[in-house]
CSV table of C-alpha atoms and ligand atoms in Angstrom, one decimal:
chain,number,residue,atom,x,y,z
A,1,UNK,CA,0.0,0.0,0.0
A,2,UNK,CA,1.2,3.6,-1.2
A,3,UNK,CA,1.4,5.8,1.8
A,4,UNK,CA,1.3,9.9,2.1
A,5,UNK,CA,1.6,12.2,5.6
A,6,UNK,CA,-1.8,13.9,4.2
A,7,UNK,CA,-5.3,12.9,2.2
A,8,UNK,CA,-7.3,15.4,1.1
A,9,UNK,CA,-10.8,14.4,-0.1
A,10,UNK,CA,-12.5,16.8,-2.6
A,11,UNK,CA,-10.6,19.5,-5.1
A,12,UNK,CA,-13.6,22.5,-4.6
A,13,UNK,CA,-11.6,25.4,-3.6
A,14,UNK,CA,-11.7,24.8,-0.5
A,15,UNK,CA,-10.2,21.0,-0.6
A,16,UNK,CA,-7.4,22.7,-3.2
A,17,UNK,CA,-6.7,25.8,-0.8
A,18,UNK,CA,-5.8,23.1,1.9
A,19,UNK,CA,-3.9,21.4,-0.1
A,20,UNK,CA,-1.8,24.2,-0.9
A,21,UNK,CA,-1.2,25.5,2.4
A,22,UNK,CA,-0.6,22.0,3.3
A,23,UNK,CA,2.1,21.3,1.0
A,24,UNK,CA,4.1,24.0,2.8
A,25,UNK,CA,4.2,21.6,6.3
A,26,UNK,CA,4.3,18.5,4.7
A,27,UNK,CA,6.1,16.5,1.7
A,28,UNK,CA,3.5,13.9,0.4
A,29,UNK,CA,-0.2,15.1,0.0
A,30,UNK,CA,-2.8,13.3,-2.3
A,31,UNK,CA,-5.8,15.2,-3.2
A,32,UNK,CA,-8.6,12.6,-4.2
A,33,UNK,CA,-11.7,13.7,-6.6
A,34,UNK,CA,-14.2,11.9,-8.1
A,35,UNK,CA,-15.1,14.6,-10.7
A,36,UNK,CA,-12.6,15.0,-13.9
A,37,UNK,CA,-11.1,17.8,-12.9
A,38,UNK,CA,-11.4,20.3,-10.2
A,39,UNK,CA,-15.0,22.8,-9.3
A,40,UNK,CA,-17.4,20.4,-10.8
A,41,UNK,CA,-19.4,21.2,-7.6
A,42,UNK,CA,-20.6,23.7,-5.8
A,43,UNK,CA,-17.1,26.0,-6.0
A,44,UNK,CA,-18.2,26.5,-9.5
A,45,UNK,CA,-21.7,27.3,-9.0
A,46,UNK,CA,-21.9,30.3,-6.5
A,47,UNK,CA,-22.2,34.2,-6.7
A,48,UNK,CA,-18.7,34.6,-7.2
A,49,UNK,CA,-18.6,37.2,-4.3
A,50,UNK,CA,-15.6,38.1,-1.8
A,51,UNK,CA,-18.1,38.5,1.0
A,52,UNK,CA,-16.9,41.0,3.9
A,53,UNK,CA,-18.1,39.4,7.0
A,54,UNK,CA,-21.1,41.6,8.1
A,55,UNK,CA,-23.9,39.0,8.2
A,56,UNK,CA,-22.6,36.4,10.7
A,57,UNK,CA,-23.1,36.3,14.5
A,58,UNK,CA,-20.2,37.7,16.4
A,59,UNK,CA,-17.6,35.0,17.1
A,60,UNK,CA,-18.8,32.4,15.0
A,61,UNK,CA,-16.0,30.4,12.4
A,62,UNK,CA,-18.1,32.0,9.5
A,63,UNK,CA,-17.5,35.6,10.6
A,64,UNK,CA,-13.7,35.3,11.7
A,65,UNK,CA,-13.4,33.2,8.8
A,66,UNK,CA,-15.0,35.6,6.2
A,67,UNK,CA,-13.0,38.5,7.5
A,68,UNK,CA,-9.8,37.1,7.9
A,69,UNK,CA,-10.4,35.1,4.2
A,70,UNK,CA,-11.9,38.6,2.1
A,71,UNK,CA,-7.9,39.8,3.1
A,72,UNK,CA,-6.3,36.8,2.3
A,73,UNK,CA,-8.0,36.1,-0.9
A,74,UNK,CA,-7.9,39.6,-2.2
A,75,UNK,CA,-3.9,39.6,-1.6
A,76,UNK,CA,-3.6,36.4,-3.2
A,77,UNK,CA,-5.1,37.5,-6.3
A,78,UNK,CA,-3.5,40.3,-6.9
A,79,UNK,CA,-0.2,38.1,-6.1
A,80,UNK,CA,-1.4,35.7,-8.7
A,81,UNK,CA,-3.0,37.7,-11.4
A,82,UNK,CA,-6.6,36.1,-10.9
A,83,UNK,CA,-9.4,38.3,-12.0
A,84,UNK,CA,-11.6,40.5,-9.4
A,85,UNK,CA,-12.7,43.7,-8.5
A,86,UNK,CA,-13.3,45.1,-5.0
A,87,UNK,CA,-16.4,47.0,-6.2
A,88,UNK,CA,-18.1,47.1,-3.1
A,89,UNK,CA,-21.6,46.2,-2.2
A,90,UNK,CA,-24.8,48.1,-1.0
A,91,UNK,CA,-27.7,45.7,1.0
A,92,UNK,CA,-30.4,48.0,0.9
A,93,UNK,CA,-34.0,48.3,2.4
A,94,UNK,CA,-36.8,48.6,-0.2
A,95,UNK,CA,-39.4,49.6,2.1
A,96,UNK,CA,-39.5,51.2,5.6
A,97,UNK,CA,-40.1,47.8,7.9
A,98,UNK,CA,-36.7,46.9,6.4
A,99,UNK,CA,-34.7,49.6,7.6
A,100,UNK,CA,-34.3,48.3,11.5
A,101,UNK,CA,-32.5,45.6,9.4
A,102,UNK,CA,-30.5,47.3,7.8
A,103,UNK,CA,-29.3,49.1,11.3
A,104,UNK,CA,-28.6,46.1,13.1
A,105,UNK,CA,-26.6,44.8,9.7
A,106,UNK,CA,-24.5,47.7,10.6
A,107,UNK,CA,-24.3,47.6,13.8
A,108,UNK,CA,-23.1,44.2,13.5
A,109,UNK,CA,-20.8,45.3,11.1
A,110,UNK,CA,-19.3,46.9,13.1
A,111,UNK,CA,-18.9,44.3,16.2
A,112,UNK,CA,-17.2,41.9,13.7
A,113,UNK,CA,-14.7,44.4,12.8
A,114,UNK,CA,-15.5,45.2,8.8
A,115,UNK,CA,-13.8,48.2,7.4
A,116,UNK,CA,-15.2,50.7,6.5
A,117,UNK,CA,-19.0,50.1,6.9
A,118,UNK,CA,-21.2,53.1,6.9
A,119,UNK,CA,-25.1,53.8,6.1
A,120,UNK,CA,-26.0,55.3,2.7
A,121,UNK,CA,-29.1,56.8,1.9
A,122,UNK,CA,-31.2,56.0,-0.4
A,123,UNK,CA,-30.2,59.1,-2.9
A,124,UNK,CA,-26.8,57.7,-2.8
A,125,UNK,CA,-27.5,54.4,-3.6
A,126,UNK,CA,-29.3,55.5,-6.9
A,127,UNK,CA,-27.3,57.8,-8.2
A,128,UNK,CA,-24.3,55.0,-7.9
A,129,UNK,CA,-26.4,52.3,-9.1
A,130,UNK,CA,-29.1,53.7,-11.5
A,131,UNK,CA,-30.7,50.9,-12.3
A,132,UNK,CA,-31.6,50.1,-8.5
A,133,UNK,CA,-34.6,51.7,-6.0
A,134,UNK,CA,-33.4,51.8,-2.7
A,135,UNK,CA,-34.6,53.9,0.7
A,136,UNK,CA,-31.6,53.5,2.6
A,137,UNK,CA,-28.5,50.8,3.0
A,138,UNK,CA,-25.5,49.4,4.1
A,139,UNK,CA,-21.9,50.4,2.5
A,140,UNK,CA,-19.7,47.5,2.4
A,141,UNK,CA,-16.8,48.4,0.7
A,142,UNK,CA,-14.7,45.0,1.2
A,143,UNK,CA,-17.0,43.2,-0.8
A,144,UNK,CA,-16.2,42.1,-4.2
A,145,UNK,CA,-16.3,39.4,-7.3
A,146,UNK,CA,-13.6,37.0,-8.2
A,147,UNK,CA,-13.3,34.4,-10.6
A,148,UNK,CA,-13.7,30.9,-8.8
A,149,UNK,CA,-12.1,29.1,-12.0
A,150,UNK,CA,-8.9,31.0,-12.2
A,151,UNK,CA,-8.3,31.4,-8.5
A,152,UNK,CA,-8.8,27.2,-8.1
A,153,UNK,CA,-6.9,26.6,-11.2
A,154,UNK,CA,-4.1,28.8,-9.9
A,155,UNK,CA,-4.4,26.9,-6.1
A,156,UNK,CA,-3.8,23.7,-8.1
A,157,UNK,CA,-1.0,25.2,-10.4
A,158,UNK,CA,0.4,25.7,-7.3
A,159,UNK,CA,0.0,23.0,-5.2
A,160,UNK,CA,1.4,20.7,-7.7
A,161,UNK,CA,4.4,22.7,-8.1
A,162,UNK,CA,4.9,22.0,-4.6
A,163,UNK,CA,4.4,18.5,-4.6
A,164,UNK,CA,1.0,17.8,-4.3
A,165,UNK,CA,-0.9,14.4,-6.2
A,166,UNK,CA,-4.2,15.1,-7.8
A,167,UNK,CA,-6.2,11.8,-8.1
A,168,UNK,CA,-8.8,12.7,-10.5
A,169,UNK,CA,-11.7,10.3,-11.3
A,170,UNK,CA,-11.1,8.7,-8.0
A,171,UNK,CA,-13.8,8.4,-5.8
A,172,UNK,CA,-13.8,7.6,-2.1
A,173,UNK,CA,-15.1,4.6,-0.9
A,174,UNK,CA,-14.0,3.4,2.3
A,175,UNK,CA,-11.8,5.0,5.2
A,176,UNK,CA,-10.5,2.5,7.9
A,177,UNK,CA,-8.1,3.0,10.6
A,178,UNK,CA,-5.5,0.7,11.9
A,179,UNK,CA,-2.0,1.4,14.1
A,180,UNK,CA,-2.9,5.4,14.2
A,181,UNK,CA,-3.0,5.2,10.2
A,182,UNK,CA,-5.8,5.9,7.8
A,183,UNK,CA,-6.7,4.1,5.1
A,184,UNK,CA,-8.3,5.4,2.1
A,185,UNK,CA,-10.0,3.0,-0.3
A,186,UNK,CA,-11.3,4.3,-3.4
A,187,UNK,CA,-14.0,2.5,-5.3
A,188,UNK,CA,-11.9,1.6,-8.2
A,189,UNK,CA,-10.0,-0.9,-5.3
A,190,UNK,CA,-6.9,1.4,-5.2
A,191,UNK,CA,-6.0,2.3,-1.5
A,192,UNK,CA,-3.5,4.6,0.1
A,193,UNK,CA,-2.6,5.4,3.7
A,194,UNK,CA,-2.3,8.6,4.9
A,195,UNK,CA,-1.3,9.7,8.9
A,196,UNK,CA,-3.7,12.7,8.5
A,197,UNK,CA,-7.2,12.9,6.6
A,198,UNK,CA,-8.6,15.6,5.8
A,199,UNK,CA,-12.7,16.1,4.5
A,200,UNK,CA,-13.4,18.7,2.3
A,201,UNK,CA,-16.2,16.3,0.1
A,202,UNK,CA,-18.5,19.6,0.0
A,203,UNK,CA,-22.1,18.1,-0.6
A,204,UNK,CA,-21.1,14.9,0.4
A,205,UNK,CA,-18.9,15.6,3.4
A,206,UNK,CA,-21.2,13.9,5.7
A,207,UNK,CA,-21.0,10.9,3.2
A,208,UNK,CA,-17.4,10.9,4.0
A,209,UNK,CA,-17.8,11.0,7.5
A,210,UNK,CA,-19.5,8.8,8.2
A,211,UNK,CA,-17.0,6.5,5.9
A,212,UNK,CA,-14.7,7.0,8.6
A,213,UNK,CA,-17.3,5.5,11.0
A,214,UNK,CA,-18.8,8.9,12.5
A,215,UNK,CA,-22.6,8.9,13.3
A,216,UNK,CA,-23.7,11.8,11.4
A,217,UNK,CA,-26.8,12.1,13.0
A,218,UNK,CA,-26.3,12.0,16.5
A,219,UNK,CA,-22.9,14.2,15.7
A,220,UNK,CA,-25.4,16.9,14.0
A,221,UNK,CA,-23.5,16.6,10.9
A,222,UNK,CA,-26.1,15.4,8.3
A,223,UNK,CA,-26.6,17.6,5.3
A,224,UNK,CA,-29.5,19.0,3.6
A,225,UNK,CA,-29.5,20.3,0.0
A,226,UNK,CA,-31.1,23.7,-0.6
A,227,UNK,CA,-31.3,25.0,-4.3
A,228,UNK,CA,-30.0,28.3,-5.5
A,229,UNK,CA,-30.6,29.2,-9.2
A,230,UNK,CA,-30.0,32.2,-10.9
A,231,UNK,CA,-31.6,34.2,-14.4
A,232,UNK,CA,-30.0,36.7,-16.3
A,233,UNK,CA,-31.7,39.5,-18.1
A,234,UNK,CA,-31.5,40.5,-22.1
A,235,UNK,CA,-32.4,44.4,-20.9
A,236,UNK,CA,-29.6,44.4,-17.6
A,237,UNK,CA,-26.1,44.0,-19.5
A,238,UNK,CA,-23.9,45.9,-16.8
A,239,UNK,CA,-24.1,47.2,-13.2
A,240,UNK,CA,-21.4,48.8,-11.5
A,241,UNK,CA,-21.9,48.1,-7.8
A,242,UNK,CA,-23.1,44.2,-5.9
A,243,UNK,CA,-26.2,45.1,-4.7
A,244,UNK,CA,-27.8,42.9,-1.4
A,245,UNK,CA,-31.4,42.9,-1.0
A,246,UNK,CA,-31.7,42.7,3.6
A,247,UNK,CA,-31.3,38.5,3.9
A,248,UNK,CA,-34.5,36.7,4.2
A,249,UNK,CA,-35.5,36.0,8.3
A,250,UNK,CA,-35.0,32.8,7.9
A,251,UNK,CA,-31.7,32.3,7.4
A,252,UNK,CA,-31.8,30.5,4.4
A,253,UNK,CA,-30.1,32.5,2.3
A,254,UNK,CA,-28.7,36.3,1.4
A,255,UNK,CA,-31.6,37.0,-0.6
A,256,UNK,CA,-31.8,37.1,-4.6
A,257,UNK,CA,-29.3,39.6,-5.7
A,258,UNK,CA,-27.3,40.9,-8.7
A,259,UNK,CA,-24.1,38.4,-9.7
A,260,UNK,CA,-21.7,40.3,-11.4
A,261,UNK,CA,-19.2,38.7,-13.5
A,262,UNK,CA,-15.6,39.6,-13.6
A,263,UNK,CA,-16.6,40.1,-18.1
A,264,UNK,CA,-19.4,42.9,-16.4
A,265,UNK,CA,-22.1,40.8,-17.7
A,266,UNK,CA,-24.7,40.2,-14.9
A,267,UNK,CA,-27.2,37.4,-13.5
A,268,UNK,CA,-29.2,37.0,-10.7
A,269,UNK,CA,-29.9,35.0,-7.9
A,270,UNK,CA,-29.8,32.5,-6.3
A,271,UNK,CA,-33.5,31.7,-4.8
A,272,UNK,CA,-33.4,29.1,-2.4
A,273,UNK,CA,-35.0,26.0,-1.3
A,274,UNK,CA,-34.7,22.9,0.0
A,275,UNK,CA,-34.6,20.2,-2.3
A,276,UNK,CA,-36.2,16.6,-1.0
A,277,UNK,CA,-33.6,14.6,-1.8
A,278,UNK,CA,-29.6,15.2,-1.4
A,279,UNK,CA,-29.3,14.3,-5.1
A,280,UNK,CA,-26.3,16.6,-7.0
A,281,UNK,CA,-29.7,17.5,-9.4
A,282,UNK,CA,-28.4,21.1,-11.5
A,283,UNK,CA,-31.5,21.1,-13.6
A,284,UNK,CA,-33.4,24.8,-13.5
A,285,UNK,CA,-37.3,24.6,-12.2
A,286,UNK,CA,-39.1,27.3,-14.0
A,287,UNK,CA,-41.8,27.2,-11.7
A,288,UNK,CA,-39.7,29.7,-9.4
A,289,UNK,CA,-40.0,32.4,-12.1
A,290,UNK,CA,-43.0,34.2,-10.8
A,291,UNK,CA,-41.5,34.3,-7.1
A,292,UNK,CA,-37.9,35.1,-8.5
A,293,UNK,CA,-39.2,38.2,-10.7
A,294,UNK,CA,-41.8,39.1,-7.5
A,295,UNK,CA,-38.3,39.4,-5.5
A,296,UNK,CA,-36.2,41.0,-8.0
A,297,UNK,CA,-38.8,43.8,-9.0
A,298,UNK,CA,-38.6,45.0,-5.5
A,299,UNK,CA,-35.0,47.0,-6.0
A,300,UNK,CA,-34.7,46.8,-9.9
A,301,UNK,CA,-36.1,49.6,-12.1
A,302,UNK,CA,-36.2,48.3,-15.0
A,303,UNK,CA,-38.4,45.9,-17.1
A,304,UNK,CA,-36.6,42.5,-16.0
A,305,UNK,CA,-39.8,40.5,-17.2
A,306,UNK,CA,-37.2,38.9,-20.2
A,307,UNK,CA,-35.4,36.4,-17.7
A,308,UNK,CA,-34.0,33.4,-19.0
A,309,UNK,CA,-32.7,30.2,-16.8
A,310,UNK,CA,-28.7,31.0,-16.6
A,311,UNK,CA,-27.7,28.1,-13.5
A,312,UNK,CA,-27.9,26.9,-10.3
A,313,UNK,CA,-25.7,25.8,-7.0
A,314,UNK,CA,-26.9,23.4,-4.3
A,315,UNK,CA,-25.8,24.8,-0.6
A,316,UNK,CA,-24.5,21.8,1.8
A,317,UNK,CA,-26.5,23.1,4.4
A,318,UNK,CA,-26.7,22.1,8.2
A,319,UNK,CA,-29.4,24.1,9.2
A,320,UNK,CA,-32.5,22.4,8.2
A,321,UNK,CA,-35.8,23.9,6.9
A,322,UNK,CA,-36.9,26.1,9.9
A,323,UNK,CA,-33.4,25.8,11.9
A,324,UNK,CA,-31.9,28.7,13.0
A,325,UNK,CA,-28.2,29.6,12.0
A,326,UNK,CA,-25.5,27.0,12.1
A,327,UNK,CA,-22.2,27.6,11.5
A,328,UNK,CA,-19.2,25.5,9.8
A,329,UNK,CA,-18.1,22.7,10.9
A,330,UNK,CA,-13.8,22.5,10.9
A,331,UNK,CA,-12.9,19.9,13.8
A,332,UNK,CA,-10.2,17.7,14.4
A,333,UNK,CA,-12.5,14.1,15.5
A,334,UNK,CA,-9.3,13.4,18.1
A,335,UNK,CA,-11.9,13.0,20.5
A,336,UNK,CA,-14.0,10.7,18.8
A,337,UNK,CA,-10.5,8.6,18.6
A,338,UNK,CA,-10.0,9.0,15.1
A,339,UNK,CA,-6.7,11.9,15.8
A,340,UNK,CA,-6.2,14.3,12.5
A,341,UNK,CA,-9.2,12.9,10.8
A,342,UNK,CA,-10.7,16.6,10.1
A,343,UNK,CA,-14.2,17.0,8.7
A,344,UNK,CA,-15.6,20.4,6.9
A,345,UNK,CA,-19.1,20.0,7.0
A,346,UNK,CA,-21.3,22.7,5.8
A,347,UNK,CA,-19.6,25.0,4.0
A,348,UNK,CA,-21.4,27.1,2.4
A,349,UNK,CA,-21.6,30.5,1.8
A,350,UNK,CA,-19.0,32.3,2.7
A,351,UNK,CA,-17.2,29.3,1.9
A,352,UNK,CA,-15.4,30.7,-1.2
A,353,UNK,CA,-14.2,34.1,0.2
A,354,UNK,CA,-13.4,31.9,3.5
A,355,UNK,CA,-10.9,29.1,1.4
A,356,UNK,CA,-7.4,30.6,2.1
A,357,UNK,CA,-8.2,31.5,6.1
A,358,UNK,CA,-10.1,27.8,6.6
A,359,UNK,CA,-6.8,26.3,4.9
A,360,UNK,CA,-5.0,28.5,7.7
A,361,UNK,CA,-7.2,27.4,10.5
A,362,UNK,CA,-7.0,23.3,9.2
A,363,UNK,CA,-3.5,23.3,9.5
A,364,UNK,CA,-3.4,25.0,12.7
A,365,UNK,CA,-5.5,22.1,14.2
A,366,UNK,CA,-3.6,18.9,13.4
A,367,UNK,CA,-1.6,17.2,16.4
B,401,FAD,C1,-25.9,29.3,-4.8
B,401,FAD,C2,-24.7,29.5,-4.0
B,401,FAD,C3,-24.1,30.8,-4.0
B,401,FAD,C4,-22.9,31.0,-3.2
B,401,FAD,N1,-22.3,32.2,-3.3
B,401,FAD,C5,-21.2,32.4,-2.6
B,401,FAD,C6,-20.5,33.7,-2.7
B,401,FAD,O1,-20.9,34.6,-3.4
B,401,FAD,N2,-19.4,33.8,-2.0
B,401,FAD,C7,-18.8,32.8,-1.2
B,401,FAD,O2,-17.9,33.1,-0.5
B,401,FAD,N3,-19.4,31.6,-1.1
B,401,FAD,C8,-20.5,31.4,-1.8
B,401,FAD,N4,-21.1,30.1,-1.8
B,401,FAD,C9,-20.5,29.1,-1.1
B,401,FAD,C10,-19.3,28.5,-1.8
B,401,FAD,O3,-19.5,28.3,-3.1
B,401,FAD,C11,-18.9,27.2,-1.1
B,401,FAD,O4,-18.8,27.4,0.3
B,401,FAD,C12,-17.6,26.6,-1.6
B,401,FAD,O5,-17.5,26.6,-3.0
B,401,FAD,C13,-17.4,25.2,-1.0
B,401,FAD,O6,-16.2,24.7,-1.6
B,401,FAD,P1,-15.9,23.2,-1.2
B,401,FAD,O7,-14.5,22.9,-1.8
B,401,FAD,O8,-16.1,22.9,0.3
B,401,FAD,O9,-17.0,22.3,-1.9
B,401,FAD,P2,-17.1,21.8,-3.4
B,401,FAD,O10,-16.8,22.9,-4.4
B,401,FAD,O11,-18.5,21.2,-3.6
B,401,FAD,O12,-16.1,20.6,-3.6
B,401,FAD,C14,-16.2,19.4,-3.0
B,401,FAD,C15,-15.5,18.4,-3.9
B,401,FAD,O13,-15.5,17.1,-3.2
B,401,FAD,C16,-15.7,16.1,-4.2
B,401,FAD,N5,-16.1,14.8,-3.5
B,401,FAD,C17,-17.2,14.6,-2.8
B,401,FAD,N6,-17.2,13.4,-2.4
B,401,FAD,C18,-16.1,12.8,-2.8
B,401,FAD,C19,-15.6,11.5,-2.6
B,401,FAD,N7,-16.2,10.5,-1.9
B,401,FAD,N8,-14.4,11.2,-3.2
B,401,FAD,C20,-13.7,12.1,-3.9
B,401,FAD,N9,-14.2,13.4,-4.1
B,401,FAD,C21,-15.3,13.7,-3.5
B,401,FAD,C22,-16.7,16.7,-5.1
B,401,FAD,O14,-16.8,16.1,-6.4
B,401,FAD,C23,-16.3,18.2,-5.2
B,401,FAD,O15,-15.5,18.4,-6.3
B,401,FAD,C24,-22.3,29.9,-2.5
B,401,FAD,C25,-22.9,28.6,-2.6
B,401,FAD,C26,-24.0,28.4,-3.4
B,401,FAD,C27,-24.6,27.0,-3.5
């Protein structure tokens, strides 16, 4: 049996910003993936935006995380010549009953430490953004847009310069441990053993788990799938400025907004709902249209009635329908007795703008 100091399951950004930072500690490091090639998951299918931190409660991984990551990742692209602008973002209320949100979003803002937040009024907002109707908002001026496939295909450029294996078309199967070492079967029979595992399966990260013998139920760790699709407009061809609608109470999601692209072109989305079965399904259901353009037609002024399906993202989410906020999982399972076996379950959004500081916080938890 081949052996390595470090597995890595999954090559989303997250998996391949691990990798890399990784690969600085130690000299072997596979990185396993059962797509053909990197982002064939959910890395690829997001809002593409460097998010600055303001939504999450104070303390939680996703706000330190989120912060510390907008830095990180903004440095590392300009290092690396990967496409983004730090355009900034406005979340805006549309009607009076949503400006006490927008107050505590700033407040909060604050708490966690974002630069630069402020409150704009609602003359500001339009004259900035034209196309937009707004009362009052939230400046965040941290936020931005990136391209996900140029900063992962850099990560990987990278990582293998340093060393690092990519096993693509290799899906795990099986993870048993014997002697303190892991090992990692893959269903094409090929195994490896590896002194430190490390689960960054996205979507199916409780899947993996749960390979490794966890109980992901009584652990809290089981996943549900919740939808995100986005349209794009023939009439809207640029925007200057990410605009945030306040997020929906529930916690689902930040509310359908404008995606800009790092080309200018724009989209919108994502809607979101949970889907009944955790099947990777990236087909568009038109029957959201009428709800989508409802939402949409609340901040845009113009005619956006000409929307056509442009694609869609599943979140892995742990809160389930109802639930209130639940943050990422990143935890070494030593005290479950399986020592540098270290899941990341839930990672969703801010999960992109958070890659380079989780990759950080991964290696600073292994024995
Ligand atoms: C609609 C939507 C909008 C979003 N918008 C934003 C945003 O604007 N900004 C932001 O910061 N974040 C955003 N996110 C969140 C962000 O996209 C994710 O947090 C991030 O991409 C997660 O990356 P990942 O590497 O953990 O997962 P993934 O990209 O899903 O990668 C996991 C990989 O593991 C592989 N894998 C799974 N099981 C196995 C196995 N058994 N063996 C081998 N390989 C396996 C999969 O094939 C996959 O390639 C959004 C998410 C969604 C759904």
């Amino acid at each position: 049996m081949e052996r390595c100091d470090v597995a890595v399951i999954g090559a989303g950004a997250v998996g391949l910003a691990v990798a890399l930072e990784l690969s600085k500690r130690y000299k072997s490091i596979v990185v396993f993936e059962k797509e053909d090639s990197f982002g064939r998951h959910t890395s690829s299918r997001n809002s593409e935006t460097v998010h600055s931190g303001i939504y999450y409660p104070h303390g939680s991984l996703k706000a330190k995380l989120s912060l510390h990551g907008n830095g990180l990742l903004y440095s590392f692209m300009r290092d690396n010549n990967v496409s983004f602008n730090n355009c900034g973002k406005y979340i805006i209320a549309s009607s009076k009953d949503e400006i006490p949100e927008i107050e505590r979003l700033f407040a909060n803002g604050i708490k966690n430490g974002v630069p630069g937040v402020r409150i704009a009024q609602g003359s500001e907002i339009e004259e900035r953004e034209p196309q937009v109707r707004a009362l009052s908002g939230v400046h965040v001026p941290t936020a931005g847009i990136m391209n996900s496939y140029e900063l992962m295909k850099r990560f990987e450029t990278l990582a293998k310069e340093n060393g690092v294996l990519f096993a693509y078309r290799t899906c795990v199967s099986g993870i048993e441990r014997k002697n303190g070492i892991y090992g990692i079967c893959s269903d094409d029979g090929y195994t490896i053993s590896a002194d430190i595992v490390v689960n960054c399966a996205g979507l199916f990260s409780d899947k993996v788990a749960a390979l490794a013998g966890i109980d992901t139920e009584s652990s809290g760790y089981s996943l549900s799938f919740c939808k995100g699709e986005y349209y794009k407009s023939y009439n809207v061809r640029s925007m200057n400025m990410l605009i945030y609608p306040v997020p929906s109470p529930d916690g689902k999601s930040l509310g359908i907004h404008n995606r800009l692209f790092t080309d200018g072109t724009v989209a919108f989305g994502p809607n979101a709902y949970y889907m009944e079965q955790n099947i990777p399904d990236y087909s568009m259901n038109d029957s959201n249209k009428k709800e989508f353009l409802y939402s949409l037609s609340l901040f845009m002024k113009p005619d956006i009635s000409d929307i056509y399906p442009y694609d869609c993202g599943i979140r892995p989410k742990l809160q389930r329908e109802g639930e209130k906020f639940r943050d990422f999982v990143i935890k070494n399972e030593a005290e479950s007795g399986l020592k540098n076996f270290i899941n990341l379950i839930g990672i969703e959004s801010p999960g992109l703008t958070s890659c380079l500081a989780i990759a950080e916080y991964v290696s600073g938890i292994i024995i």
